[in-house]
PDB file of C-alpha atoms in Angstrom:
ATOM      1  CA  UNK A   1      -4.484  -7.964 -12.249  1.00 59.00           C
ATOM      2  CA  UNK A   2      -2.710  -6.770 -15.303  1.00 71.00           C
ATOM      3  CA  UNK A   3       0.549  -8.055 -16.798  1.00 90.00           C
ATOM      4  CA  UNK A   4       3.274  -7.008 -14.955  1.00 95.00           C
ATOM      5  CA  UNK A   5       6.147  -5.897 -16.921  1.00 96.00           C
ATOM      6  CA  UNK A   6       9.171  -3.565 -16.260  1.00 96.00           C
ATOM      7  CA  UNK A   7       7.815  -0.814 -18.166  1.00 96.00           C
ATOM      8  CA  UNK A   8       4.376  -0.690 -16.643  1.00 96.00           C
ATOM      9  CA  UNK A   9       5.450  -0.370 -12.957  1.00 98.00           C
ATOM     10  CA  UNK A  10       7.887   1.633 -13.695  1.00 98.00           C
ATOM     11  CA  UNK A  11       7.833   4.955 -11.580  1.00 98.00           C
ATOM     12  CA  UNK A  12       9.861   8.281 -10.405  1.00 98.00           C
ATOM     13  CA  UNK A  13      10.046  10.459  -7.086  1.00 98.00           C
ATOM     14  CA  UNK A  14      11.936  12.821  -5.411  1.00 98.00           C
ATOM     15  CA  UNK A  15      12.282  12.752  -2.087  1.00 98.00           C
ATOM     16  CA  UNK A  16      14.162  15.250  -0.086  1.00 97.00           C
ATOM     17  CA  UNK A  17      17.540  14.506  -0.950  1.00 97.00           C
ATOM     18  CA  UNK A  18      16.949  11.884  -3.911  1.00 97.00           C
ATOM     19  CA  UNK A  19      16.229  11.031  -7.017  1.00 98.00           C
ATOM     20  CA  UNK A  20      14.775   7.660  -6.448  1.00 98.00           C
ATOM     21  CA  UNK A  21      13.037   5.630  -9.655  1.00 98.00           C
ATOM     22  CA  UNK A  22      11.163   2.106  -8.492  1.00 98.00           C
ATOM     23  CA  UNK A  23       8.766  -0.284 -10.087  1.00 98.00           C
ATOM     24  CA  UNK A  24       5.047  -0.409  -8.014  1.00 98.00           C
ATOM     25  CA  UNK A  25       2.311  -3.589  -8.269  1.00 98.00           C
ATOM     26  CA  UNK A  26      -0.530  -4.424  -6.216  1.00 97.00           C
ATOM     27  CA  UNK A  27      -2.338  -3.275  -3.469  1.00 96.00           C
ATOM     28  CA  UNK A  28      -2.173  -4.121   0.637  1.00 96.00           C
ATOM     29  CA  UNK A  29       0.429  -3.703   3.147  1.00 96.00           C
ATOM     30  CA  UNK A  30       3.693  -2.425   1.392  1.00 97.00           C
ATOM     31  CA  UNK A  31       6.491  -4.672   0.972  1.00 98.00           C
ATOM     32  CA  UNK A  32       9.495  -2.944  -0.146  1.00 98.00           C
ATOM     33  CA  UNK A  33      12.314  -4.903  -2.080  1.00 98.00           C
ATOM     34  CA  UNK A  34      15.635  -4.031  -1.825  1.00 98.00           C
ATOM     35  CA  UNK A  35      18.191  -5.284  -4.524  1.00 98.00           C
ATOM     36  CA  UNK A  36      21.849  -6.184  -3.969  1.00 97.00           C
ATOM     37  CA  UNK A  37      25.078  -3.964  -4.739  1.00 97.00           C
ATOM     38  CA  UNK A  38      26.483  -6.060  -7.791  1.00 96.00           C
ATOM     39  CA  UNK A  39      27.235  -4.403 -11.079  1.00 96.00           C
ATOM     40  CA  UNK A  40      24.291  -3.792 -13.487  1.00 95.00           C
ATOM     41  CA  UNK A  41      21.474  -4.846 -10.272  1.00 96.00           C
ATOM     42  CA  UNK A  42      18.764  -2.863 -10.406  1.00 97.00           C
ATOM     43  CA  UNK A  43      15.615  -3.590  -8.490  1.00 98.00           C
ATOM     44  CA  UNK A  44      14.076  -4.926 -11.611  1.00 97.00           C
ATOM     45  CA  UNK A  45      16.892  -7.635 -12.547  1.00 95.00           C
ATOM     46  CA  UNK A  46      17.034  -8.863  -8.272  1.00 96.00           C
ATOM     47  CA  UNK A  47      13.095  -9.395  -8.007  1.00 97.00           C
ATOM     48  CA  UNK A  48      11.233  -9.401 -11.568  1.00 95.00           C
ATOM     49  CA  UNK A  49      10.467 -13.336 -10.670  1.00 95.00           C
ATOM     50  CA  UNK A  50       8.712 -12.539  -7.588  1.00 98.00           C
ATOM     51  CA  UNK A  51       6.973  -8.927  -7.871  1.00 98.00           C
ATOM     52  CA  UNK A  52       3.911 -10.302  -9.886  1.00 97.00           C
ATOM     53  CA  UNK A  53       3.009 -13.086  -7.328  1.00 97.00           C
ATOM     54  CA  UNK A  54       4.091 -10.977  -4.509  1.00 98.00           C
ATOM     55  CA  UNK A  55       1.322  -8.094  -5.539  1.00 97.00           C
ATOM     56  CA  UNK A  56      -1.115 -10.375  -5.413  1.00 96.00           C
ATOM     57  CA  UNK A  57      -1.756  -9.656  -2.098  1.00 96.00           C
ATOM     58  CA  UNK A  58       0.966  -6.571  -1.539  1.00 97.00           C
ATOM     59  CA  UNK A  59       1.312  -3.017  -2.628  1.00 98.00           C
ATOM     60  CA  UNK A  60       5.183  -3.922  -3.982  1.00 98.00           C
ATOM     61  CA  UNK A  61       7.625  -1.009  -4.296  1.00 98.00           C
ATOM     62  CA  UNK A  62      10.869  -2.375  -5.342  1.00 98.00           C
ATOM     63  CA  UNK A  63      13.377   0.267  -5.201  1.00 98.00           C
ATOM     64  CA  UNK A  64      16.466   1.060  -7.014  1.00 98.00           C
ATOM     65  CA  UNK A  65      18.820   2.883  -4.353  1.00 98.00           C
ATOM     66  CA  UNK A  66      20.836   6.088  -4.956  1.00 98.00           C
ATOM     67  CA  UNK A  67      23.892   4.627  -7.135  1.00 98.00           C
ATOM     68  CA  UNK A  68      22.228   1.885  -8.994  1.00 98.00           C
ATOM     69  CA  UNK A  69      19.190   0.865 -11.448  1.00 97.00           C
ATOM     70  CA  UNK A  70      17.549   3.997 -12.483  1.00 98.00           C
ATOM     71  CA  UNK A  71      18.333   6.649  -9.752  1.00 98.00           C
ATOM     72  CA  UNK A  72      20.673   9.190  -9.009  1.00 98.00           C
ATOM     73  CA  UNK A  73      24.208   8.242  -9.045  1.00 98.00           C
ATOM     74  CA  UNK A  74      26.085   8.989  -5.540  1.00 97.00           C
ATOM     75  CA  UNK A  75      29.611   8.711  -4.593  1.00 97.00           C
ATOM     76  CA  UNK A  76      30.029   6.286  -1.100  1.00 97.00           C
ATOM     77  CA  UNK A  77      30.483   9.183   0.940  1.00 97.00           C
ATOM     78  CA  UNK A  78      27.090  10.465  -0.034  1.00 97.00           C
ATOM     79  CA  UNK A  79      25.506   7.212   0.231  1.00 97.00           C
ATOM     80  CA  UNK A  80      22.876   6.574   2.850  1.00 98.00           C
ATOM     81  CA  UNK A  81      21.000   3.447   1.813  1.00 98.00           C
ATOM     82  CA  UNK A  82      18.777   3.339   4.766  1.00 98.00           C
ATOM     83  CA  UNK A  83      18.206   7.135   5.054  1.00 98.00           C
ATOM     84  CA  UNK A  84      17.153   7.186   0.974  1.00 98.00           C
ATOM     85  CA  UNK A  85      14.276   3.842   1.980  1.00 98.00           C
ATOM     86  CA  UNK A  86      13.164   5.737   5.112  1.00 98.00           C
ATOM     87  CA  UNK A  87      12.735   9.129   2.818  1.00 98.00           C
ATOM     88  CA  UNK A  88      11.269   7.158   0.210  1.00 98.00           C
ATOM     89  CA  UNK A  89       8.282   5.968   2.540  1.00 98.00           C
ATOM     90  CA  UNK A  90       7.921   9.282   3.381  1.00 97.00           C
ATOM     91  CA  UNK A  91       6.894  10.601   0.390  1.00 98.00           C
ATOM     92  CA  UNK A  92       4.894   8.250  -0.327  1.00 98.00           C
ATOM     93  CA  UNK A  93       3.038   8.887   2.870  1.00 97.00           C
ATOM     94  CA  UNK A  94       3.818   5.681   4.163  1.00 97.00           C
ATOM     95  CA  UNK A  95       3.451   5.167   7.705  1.00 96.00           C
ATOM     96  CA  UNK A  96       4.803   1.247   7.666  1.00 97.00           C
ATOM     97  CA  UNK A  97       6.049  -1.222   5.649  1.00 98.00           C
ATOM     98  CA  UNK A  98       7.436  -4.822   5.502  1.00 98.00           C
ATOM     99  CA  UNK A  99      11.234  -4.370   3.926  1.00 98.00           C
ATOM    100  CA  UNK A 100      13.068  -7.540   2.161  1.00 98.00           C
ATOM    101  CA  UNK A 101      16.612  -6.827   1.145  1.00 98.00           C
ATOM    102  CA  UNK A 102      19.368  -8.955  -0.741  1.00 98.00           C
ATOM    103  CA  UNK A 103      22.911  -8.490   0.600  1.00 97.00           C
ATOM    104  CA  UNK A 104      23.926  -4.907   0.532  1.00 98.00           C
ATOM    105  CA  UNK A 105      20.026  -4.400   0.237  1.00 98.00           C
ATOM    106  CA  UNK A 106      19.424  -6.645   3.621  1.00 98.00           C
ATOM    107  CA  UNK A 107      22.125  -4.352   5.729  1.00 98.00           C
ATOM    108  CA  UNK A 108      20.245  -1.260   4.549  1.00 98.00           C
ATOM    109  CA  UNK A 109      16.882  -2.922   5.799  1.00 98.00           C
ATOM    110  CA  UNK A 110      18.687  -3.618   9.009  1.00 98.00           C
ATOM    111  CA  UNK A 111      20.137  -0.194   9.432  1.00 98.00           C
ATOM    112  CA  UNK A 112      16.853   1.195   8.555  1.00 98.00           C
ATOM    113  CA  UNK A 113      15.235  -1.407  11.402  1.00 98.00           C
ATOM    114  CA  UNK A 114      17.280   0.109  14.189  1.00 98.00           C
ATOM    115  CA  UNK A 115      17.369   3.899  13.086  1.00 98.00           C
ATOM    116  CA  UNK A 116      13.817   3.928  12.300  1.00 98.00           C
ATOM    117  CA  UNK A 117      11.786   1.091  13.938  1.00 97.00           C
ATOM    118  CA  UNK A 118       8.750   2.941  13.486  1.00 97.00           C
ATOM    119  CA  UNK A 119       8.768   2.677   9.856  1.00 97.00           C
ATOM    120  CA  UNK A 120       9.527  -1.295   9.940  1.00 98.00           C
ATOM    121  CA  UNK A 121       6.935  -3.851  10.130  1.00 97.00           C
ATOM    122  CA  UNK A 122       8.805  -6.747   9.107  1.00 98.00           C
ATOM    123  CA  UNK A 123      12.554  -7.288   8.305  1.00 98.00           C
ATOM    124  CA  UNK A 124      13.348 -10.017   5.921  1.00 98.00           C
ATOM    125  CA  UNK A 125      17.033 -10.514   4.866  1.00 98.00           C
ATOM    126  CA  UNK A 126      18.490 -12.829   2.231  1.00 97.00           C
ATOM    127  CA  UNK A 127      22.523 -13.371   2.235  1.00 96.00           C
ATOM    128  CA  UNK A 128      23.235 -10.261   4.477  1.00 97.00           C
ATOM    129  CA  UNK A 129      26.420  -9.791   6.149  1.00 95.00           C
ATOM    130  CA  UNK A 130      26.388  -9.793   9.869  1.00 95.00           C
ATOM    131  CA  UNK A 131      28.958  -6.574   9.847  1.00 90.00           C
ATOM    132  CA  UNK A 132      31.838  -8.350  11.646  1.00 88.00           C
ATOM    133  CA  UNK A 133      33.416 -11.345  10.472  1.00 79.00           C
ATOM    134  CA  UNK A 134      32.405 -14.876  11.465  1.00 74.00           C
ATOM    135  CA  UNK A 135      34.684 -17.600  12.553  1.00 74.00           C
ATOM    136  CA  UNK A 136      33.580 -19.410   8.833  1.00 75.00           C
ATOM    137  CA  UNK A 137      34.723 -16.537   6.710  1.00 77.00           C
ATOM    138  CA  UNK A 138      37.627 -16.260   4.056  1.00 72.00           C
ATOM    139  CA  UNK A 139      40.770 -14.744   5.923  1.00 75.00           C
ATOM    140  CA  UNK A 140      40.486 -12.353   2.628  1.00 82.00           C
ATOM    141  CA  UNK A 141      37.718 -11.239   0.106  1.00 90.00           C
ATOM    142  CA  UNK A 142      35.360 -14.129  -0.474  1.00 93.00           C
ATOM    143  CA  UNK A 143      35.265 -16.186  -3.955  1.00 94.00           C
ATOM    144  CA  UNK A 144      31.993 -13.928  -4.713  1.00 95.00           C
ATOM    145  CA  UNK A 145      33.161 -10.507  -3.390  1.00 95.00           C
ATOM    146  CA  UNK A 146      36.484 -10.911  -5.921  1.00 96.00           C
ATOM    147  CA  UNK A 147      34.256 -11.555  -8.757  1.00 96.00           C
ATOM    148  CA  UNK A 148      31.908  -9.013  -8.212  1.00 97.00           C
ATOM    149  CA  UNK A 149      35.031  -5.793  -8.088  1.00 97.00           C
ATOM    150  CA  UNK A 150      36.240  -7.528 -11.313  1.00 97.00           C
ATOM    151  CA  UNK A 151      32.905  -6.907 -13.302  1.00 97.00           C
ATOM    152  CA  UNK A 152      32.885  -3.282 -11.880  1.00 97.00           C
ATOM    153  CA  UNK A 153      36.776  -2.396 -12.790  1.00 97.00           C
ATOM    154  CA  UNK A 154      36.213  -4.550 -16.129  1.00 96.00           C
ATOM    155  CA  UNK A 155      32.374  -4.831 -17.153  1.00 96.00           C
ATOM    156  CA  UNK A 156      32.255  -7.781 -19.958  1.00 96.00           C
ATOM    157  CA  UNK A 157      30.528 -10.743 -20.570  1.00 96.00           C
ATOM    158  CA  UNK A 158      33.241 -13.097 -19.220  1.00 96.00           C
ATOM    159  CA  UNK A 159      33.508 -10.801 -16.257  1.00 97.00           C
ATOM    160  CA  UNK A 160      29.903 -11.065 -15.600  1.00 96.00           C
ATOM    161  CA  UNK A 161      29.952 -14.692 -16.504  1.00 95.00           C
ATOM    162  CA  UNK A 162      32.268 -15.526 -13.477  1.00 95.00           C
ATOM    163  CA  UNK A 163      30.801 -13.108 -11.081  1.00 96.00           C
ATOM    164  CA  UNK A 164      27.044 -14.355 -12.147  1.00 94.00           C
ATOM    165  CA  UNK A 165      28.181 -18.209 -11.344  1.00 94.00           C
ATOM    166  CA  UNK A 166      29.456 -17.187  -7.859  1.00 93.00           C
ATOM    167  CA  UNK A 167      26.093 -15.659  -7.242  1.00 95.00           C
ATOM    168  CA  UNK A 168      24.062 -19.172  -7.807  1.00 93.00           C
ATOM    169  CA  UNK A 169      24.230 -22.634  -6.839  1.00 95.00           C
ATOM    170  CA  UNK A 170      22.921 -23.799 -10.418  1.00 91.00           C
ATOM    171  CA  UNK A 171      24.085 -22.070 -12.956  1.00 86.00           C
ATOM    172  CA  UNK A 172      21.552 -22.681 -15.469  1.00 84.00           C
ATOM    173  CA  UNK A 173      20.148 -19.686 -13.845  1.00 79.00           C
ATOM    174  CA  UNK A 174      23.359 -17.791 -15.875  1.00 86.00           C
ATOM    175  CA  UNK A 175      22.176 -17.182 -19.031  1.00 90.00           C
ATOM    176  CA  UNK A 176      23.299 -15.441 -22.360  1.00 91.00           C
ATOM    177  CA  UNK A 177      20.141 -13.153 -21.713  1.00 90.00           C
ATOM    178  CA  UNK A 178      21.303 -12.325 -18.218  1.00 90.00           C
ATOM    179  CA  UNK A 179      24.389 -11.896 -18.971  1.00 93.00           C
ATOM    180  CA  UNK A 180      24.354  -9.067 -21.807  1.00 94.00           C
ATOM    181  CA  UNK A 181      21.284  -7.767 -19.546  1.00 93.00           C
ATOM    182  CA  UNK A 182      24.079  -6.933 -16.570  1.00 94.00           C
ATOM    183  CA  UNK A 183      26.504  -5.661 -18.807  1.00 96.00           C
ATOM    184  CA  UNK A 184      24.171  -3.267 -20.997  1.00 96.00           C
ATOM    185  CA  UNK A 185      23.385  -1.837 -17.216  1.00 95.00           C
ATOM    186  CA  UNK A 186      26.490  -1.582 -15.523  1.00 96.00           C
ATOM    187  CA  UNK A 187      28.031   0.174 -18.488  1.00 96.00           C
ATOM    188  CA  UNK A 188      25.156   2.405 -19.234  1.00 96.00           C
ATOM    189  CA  UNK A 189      25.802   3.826 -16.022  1.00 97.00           C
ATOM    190  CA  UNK A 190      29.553   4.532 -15.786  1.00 97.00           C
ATOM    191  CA  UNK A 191      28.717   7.124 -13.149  1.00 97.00           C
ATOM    192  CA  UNK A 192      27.008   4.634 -11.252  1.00 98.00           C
ATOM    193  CA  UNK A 193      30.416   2.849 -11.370  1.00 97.00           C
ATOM    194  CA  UNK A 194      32.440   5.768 -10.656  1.00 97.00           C
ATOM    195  CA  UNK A 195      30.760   5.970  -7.520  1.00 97.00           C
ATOM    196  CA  UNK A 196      31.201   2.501  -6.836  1.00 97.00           C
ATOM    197  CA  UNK A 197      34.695   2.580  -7.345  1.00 97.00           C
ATOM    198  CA  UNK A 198      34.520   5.269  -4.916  1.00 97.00           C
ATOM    199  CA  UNK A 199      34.205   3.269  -1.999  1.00 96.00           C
ATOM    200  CA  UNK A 200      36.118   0.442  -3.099  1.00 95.00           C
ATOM    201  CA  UNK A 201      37.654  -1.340  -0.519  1.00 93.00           C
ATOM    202  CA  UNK A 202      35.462  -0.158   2.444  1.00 94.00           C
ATOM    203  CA  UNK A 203      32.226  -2.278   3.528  1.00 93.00           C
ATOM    204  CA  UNK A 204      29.145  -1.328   1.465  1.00 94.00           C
ATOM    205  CA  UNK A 205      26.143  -0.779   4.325  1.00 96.00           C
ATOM    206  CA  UNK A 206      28.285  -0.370   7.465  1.00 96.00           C
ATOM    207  CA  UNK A 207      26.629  -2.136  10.823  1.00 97.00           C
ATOM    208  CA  UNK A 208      26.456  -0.848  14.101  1.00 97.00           C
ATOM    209  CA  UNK A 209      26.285  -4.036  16.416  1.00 96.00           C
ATOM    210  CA  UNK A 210      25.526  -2.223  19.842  1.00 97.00           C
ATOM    211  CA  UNK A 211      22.273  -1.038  17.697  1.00 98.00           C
ATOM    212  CA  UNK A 212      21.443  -4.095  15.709  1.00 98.00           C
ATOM    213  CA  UNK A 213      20.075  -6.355  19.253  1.00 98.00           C
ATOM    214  CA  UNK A 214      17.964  -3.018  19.664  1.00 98.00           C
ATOM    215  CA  UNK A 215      15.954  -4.449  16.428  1.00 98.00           C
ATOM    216  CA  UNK A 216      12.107  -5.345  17.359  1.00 96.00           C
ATOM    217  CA  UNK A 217      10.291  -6.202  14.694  1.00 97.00           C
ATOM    218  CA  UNK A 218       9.854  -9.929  13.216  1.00 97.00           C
ATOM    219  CA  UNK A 219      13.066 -10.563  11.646  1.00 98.00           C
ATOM    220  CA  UNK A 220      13.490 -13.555   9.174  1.00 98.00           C
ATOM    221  CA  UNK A 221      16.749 -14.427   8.012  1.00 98.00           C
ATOM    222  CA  UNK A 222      16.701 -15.962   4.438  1.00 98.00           C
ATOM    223  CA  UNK A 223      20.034 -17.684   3.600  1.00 98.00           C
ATOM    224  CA  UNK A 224      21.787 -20.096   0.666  1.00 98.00           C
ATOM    225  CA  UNK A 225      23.372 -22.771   1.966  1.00 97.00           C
ATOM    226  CA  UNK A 226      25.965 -22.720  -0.771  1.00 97.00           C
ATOM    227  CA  UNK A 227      26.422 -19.131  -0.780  1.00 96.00           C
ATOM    228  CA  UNK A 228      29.991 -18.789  -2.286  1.00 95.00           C
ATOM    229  CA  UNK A 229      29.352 -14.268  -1.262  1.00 95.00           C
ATOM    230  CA  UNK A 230      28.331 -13.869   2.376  1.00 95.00           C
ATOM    231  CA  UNK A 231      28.841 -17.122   4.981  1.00 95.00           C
ATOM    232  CA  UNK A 232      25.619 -18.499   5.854  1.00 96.00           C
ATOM    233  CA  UNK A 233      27.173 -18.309   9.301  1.00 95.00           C
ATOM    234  CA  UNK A 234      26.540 -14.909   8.912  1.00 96.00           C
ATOM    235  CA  UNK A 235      22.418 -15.276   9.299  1.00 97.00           C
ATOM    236  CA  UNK A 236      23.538 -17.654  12.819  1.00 96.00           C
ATOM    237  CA  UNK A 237      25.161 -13.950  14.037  1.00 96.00           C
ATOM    238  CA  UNK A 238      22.024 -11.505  13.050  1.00 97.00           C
ATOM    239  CA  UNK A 239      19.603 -14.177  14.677  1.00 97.00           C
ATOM    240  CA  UNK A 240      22.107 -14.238  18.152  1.00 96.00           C
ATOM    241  CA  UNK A 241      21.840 -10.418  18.039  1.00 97.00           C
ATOM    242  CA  UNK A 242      18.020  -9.782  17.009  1.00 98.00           C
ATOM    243  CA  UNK A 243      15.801 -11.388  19.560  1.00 97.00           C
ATOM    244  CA  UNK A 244      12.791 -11.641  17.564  1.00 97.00           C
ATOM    245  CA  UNK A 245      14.365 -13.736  14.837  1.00 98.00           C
ATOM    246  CA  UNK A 246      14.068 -17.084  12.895  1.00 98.00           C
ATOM    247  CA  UNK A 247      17.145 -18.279  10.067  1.00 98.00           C
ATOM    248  CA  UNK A 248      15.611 -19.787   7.162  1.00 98.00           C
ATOM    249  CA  UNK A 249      18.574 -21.506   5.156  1.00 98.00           C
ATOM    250  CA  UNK A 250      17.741 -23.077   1.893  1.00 98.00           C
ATOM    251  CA  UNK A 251      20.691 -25.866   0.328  1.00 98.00           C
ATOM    252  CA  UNK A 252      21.559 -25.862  -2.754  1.00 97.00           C
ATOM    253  CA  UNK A 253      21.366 -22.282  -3.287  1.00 97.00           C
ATOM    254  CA  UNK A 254      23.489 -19.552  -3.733  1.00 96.00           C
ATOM    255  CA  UNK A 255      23.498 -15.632  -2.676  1.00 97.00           C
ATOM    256  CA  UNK A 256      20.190 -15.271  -4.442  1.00 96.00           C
ATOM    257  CA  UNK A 257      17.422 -17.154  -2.819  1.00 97.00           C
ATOM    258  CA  UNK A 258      14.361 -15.121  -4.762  1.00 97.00           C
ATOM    259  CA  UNK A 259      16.029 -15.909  -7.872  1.00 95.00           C
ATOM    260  CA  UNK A 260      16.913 -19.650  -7.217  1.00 96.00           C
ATOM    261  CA  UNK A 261      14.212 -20.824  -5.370  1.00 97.00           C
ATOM    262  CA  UNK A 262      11.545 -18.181  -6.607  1.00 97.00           C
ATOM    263  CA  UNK A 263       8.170 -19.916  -5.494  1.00 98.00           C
ATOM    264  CA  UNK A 264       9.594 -21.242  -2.258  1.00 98.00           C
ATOM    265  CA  UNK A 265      10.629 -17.330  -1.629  1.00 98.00           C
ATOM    266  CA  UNK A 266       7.507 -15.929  -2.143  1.00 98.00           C
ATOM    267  CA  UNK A 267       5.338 -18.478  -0.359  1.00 98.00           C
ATOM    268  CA  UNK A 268       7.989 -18.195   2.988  1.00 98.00           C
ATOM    269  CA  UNK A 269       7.875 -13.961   2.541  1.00 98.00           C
ATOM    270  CA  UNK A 270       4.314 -14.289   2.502  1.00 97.00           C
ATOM    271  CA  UNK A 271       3.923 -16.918   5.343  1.00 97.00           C
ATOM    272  CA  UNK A 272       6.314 -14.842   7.101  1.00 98.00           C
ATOM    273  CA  UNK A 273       4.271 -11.458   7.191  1.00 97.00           C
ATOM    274  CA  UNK A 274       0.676 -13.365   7.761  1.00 95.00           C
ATOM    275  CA  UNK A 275       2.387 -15.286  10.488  1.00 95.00           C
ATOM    276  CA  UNK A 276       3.150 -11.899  12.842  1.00 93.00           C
ATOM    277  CA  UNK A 277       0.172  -9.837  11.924  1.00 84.00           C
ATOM    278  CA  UNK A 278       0.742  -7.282  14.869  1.00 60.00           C
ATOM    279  CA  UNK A 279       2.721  -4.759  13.274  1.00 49.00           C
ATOM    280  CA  UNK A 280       0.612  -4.915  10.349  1.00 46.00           C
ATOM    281  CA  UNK A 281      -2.573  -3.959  12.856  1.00 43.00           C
ATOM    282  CA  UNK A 282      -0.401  -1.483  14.077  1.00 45.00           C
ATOM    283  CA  UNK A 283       0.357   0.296  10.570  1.00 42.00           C
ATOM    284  CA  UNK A 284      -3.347   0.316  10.128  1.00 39.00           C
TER     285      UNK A 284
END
């Protein structure tokens, strides 16, 4: 397979309402990535460790949503994470797919799971919120949530320096690179902010908990133990509600499990989707 860079999967399409760009590798059953609602995230900067070993054995569409990355900016009114994946498949004539999603990315994967089951072969979630509060969470805004709405109202390097660290257990992982890499993107896309801002204060994918038990397909919830963002408690509540579940909690990492403990990630995402092969037979 050839080199996989961020230029050479890069890719456009319009769906019916949106303007979606995403990066594309491999061939096989499509796994669909699903980045995180941070400042300056972008499908690309969430899973560029993983989407090279991933399409190995995957057709791997990693997707910048409406309001982020590469694609159309949206206010939060007009945002409909899980609406834009499920129109997404669509034009790409996709009948199925495995979805993995990061935070605000895993709520839109679960949304998407109970609106439209049908498209939803596997469900993987990393450091999702549970959409009510757990008995372990901060009275107020967690350590992480804080430091993210200070790099969106003020987008700089120390900003993104403290918001970065809350993200991971090791902070090696924070990096000059990284750093000017989230900054150059958040502020290259002050309308991306603007519609951030727009919504500020009110819960980025909201949950509907009478709907979320109605969830069938093999669910895997991927956690940090040290996650300073979203209680790991918060994987405990998603596995009470979805029947077909197993937590997978990882110590000594943070909110970003693909990017701290990339080759453990990808071996458990593709254990994970070989190990409940019936939706897969179903897609075919």
């Amino acid at each position: 397979m050839a080199i996989v860079t961020e230029e050479n999967t890069s890719k456009r399409i319009k769906t019916r309402n949106w303007d979606i760009h995403y990066h594309e590798a491999g061939q096989g059953h499509p796994l669909v990535l699903v980045h995180g609602g941070g400042p300056g995230a972008s499908a690309w900067s969430n899973y560029n460790p993983n989407i090279a070993t991933l399409a190995r054995k995957y057709r791997v569409l990693a997707v910048d949503l409406p309001g982020w990355g590469k694609s159309q900016a949206v206010t939060y009114d007009q945002r409909d994470n899980s609406g834009a994946l499920a129109e997404f498949l669509e034009a790409l004539g996709i009948g199925q797919a495995a979805f993995v999603g990061n935070s605000m990315g895993g709520s839109s994967c679960i949304r998407l799971a109970y609106e439209r089951p049908e498209l939803v072969s596997h469900l993987v979630t990393m450091g999702s919120s549970a959409g009510v509060p757990g008995i372990f969470d901060a009275a107020g805004l967690s350590e992480g949530v804080k430091a993210l709405e200070a790099a969106y109202f003020n987008p700089s390097i120390e900003t993104m320096r403290k918001f970065v660290e809350g993200m991971a257990f090791d902070t090696r992982h924070v990096t000059d690179e990284l750093l000017a890499e989230r900054v150059k993107a958040a502020l290259a896309r002050p309308d991306h902010i603007a519609g951030w801002k727009s919504g500020h204060g009110k819960p980025m994918v909201k949950l509907d908990t009478q709907r979320v038990p109605t969830i069938t397909a093999p669910t895997l919830l991927m956690h940090g133990r040290d996650d300073r963002t979203v209680h790991f408690s918060s994987a405990l509540v998603l596995a009470r509600m979805i029947s077909n579940s197993r937590i997978y909690i990882v110590n000594r990492c943070g909110h970003w499990v693909q990017l701290e403990h990339t080759d453990e990630f990808n071996r458990v995402i593709d254990s994970f989707i070989e190990g409940n092969p019936v939706a897969v037979r179903q897609a075919a």
